[in-house]
Short mmCIF file of C-alpha atoms in Angstrom, two decimals:
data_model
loop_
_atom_site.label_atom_id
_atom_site.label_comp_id
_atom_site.label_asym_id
_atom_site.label_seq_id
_atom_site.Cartn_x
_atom_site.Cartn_y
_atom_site.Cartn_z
CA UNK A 1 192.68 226.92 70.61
CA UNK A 2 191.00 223.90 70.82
CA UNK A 3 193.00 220.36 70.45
CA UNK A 4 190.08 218.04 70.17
CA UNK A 5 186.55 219.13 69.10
CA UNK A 6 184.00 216.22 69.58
CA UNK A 7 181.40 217.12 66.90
CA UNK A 8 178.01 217.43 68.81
CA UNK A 9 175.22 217.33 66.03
CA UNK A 10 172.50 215.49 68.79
CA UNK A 11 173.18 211.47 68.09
CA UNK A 12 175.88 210.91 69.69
CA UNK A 13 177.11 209.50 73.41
CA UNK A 14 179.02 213.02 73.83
CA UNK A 15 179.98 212.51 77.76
CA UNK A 16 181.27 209.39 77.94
CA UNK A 17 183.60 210.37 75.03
CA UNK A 18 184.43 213.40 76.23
CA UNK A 19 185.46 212.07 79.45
CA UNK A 20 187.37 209.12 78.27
CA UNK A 21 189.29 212.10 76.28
CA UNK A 22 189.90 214.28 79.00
CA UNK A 23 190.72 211.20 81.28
CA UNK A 24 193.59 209.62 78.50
CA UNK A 25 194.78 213.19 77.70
CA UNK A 26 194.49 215.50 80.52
CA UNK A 27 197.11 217.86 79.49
CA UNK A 28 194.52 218.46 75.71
CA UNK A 29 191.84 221.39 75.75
CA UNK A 30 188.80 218.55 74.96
CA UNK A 31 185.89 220.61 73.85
CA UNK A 32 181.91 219.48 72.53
CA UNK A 33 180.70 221.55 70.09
CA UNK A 34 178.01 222.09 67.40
CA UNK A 35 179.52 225.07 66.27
CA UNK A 36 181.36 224.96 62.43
CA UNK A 37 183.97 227.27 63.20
CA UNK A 38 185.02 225.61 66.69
CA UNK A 39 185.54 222.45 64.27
CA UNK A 40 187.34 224.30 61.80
CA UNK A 41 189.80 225.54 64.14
CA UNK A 42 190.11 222.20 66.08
CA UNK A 43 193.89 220.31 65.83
CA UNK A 44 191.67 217.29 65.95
CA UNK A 45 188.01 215.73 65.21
CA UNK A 46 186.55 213.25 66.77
CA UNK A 47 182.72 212.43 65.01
CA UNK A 48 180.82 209.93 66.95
CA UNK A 49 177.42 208.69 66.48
CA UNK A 50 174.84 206.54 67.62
CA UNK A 51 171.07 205.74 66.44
CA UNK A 52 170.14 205.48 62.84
CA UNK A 53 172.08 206.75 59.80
CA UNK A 54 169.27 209.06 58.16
CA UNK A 55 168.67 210.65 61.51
CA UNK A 56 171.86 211.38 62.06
CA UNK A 57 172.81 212.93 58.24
CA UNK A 58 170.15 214.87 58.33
CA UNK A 59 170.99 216.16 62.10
CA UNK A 60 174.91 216.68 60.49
CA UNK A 61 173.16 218.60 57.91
CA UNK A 62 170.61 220.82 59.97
CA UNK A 63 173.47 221.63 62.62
CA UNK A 64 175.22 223.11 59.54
CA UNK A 65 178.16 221.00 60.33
CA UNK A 66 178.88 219.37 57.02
CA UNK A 67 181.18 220.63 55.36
CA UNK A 68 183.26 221.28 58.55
CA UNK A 69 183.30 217.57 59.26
CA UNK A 70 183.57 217.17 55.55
CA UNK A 71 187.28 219.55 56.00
CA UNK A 72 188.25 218.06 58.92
CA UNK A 73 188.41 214.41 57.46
CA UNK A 74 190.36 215.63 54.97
CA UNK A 75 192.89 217.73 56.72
CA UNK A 76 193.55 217.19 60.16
CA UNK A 77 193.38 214.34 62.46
CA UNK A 78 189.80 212.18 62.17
CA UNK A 79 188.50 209.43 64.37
CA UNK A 80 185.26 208.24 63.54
CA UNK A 81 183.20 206.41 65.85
CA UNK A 82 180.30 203.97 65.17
CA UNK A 83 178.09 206.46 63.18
CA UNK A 84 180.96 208.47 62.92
CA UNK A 85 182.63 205.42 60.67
CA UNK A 86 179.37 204.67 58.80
CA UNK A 87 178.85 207.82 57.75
CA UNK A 88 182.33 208.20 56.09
CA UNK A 89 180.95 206.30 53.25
CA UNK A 90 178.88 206.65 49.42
CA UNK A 91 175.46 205.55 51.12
CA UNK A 92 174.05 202.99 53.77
CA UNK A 93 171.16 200.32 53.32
CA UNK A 94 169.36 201.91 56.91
CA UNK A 95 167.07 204.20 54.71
CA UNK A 96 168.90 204.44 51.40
CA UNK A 97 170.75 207.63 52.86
CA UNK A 98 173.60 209.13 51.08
CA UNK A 99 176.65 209.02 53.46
CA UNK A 100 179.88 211.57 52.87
CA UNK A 101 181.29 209.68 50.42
CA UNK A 102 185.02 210.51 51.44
CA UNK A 103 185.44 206.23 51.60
CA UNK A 104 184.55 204.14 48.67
CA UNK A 105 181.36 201.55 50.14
CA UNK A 106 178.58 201.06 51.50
CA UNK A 107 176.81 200.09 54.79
CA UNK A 108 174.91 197.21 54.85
CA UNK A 109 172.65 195.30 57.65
CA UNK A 110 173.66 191.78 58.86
CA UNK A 111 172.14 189.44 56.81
CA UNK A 112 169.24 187.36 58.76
CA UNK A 113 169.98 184.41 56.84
CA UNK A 114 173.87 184.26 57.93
CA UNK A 115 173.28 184.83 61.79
CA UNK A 116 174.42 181.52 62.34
CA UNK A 117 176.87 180.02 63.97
CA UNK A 118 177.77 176.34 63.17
CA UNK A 119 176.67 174.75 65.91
CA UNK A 120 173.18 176.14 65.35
CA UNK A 121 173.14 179.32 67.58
CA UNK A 122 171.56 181.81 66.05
CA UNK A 123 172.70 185.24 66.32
CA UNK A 124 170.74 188.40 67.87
CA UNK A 125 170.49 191.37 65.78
CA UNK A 126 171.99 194.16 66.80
CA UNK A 127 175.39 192.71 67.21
CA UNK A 128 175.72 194.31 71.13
CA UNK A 129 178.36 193.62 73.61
CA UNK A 130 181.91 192.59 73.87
CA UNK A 131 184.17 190.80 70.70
CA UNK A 132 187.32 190.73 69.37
CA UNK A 133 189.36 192.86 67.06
CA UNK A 134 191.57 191.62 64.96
CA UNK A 135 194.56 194.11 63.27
CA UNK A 136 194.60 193.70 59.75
CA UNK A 137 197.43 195.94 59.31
CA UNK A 138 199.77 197.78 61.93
CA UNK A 139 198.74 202.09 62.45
CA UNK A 140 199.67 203.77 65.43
CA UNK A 141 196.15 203.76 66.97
CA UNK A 142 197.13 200.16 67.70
CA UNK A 143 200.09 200.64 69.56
CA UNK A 144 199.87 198.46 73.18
CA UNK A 145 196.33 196.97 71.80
CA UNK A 146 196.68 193.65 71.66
CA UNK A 147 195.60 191.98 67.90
CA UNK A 148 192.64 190.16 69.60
CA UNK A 149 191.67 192.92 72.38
CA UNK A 150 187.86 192.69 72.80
CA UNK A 151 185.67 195.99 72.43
CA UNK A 152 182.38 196.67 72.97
CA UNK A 153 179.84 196.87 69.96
CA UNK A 154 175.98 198.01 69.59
CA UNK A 155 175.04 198.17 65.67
CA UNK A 156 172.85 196.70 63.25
CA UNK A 157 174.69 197.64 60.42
CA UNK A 158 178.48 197.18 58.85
CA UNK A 159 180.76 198.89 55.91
CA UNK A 160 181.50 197.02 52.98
CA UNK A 161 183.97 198.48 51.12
CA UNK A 162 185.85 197.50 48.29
CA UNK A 163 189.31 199.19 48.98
CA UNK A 164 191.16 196.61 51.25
CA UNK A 165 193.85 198.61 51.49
CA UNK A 166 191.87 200.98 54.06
CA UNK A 167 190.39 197.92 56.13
CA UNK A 168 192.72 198.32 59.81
CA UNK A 169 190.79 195.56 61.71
CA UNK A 170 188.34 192.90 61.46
CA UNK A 171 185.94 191.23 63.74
CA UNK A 172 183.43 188.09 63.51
CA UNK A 173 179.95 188.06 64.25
CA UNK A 174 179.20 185.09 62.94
CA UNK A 175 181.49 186.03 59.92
CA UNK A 176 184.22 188.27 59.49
CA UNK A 177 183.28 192.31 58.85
CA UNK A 178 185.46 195.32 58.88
CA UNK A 179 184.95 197.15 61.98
CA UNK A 180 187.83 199.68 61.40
CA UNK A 181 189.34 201.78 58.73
CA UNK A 182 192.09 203.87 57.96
CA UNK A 183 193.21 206.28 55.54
CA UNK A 184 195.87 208.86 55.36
CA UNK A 185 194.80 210.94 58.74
CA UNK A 186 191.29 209.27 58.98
CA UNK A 187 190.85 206.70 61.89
CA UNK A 188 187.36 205.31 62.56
CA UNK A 189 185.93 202.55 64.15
CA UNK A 190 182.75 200.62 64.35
CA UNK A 191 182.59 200.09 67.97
CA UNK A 192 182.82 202.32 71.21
CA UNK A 193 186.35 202.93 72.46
CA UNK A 194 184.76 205.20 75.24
CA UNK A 195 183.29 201.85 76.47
CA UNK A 196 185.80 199.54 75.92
CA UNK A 197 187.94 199.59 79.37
CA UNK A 198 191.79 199.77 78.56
CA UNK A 199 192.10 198.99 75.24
CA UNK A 200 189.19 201.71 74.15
CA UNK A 201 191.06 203.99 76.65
CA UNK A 202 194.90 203.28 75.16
CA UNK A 203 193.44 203.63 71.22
CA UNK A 204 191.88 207.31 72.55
CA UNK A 205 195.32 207.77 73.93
CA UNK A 206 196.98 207.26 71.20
CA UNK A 207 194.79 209.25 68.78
CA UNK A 208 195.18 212.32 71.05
CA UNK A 209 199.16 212.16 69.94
CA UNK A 210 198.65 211.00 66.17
CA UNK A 211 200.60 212.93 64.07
CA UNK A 212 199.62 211.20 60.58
CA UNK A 213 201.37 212.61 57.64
CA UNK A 214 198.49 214.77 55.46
#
């Protein structure tokens, strides 16, 4: 039996993650796999992602692993991770691509004409390298995170949703966007935990001993 599956459909940073799991939760059978019925079987999914959203739907989709990731989020255990978050979603802006639509929103690029700041410093786009997260509700995935622990981000694109309820944390680049969500036993977050030091390494931690309530 596997306890974590790491969904390998080709986009994603697969080693680092795998080892940050195997490195928080040594005593968990970590496994990377492409295979549908490995993820099926899995006590827990984690779907990361990185490069462009239609690349990476239609890589979900030619892998065969849709409707097992489509299961998995709504049954067992589910962290998300950059991709893996956006994807969760009705459609995204990158390509006019038709997400999973398991969350209500959409994904949207920053906006070139709010990369501000107010002094005058204007932003870079993608958003890339270390900022703050701010809890906007408590969820055991935060437990020992501190409510302004920086992470590390590389994306050109953010969810918009209009359920609040599901927004967990926030961060600001210039202006605040959701850069984590939660539902029932869903977890995902825009950023890299895998890459984040302690704080990425605690929030793996603690998703390796979730028990959410399905």
């Amino acid at each position: 039996m596997t306890d974590i599956a790491v969904v390998d459909y080709g986009m994603g940073n697969l080693r680092s993650v795998h080892k940050a799991l195997e490195h928080v939760a040594p005593e968990a059978s970590v496994t990377v796999t492409s295979e549908p019925s490995i993820v099926n079987r899995a006590e827990r999914i984690v779907v990361p992602g990185q490069g462009a959203m239609p690349n990476c739907m239609q890589a979900l989709n030619t892998h065969g692993l849709h409707d097992a990731v489509v299961q998995a989020a709504r049954s067992k255990p589910f962290l998300g991770i950059c991709i893996g978050l956006q994807m969760l979603f009705e459609e995204s802006e990158e390509g006019h691509v038709k997400g999973l639509n398991i969350l209500p929103g959409k994904v949207v690029h920053f906006p070139a004409k709010a990369m501000t700041m107010p002094d005058g410093q204007k932003l870079k786009v993608p958003h890339m390298g270390w900022n703050q997260v701010f809890h906007t509700h408590d969820h055991p995935l935060w437990a020992g995170i501190a409510n302004n622990a920086r992470f590390y981000f590389v994306h050109s694109y953010y969810v918009e949703t209009p359920d609040t309820a599901i927004i967990a944390a926030q961060s600001h680049y210039p202006f605040a966007f959701t850069c984590a969500v939660a539902k029932d036993n869903i977890f995902a977050v825009q950023f890299h935990p895998e890459k984040s030091d302690h704080a990425g390494l605690t929030l793996l931690r603690n998703f390796s001993k979730w028990s959410p309530s399905i």
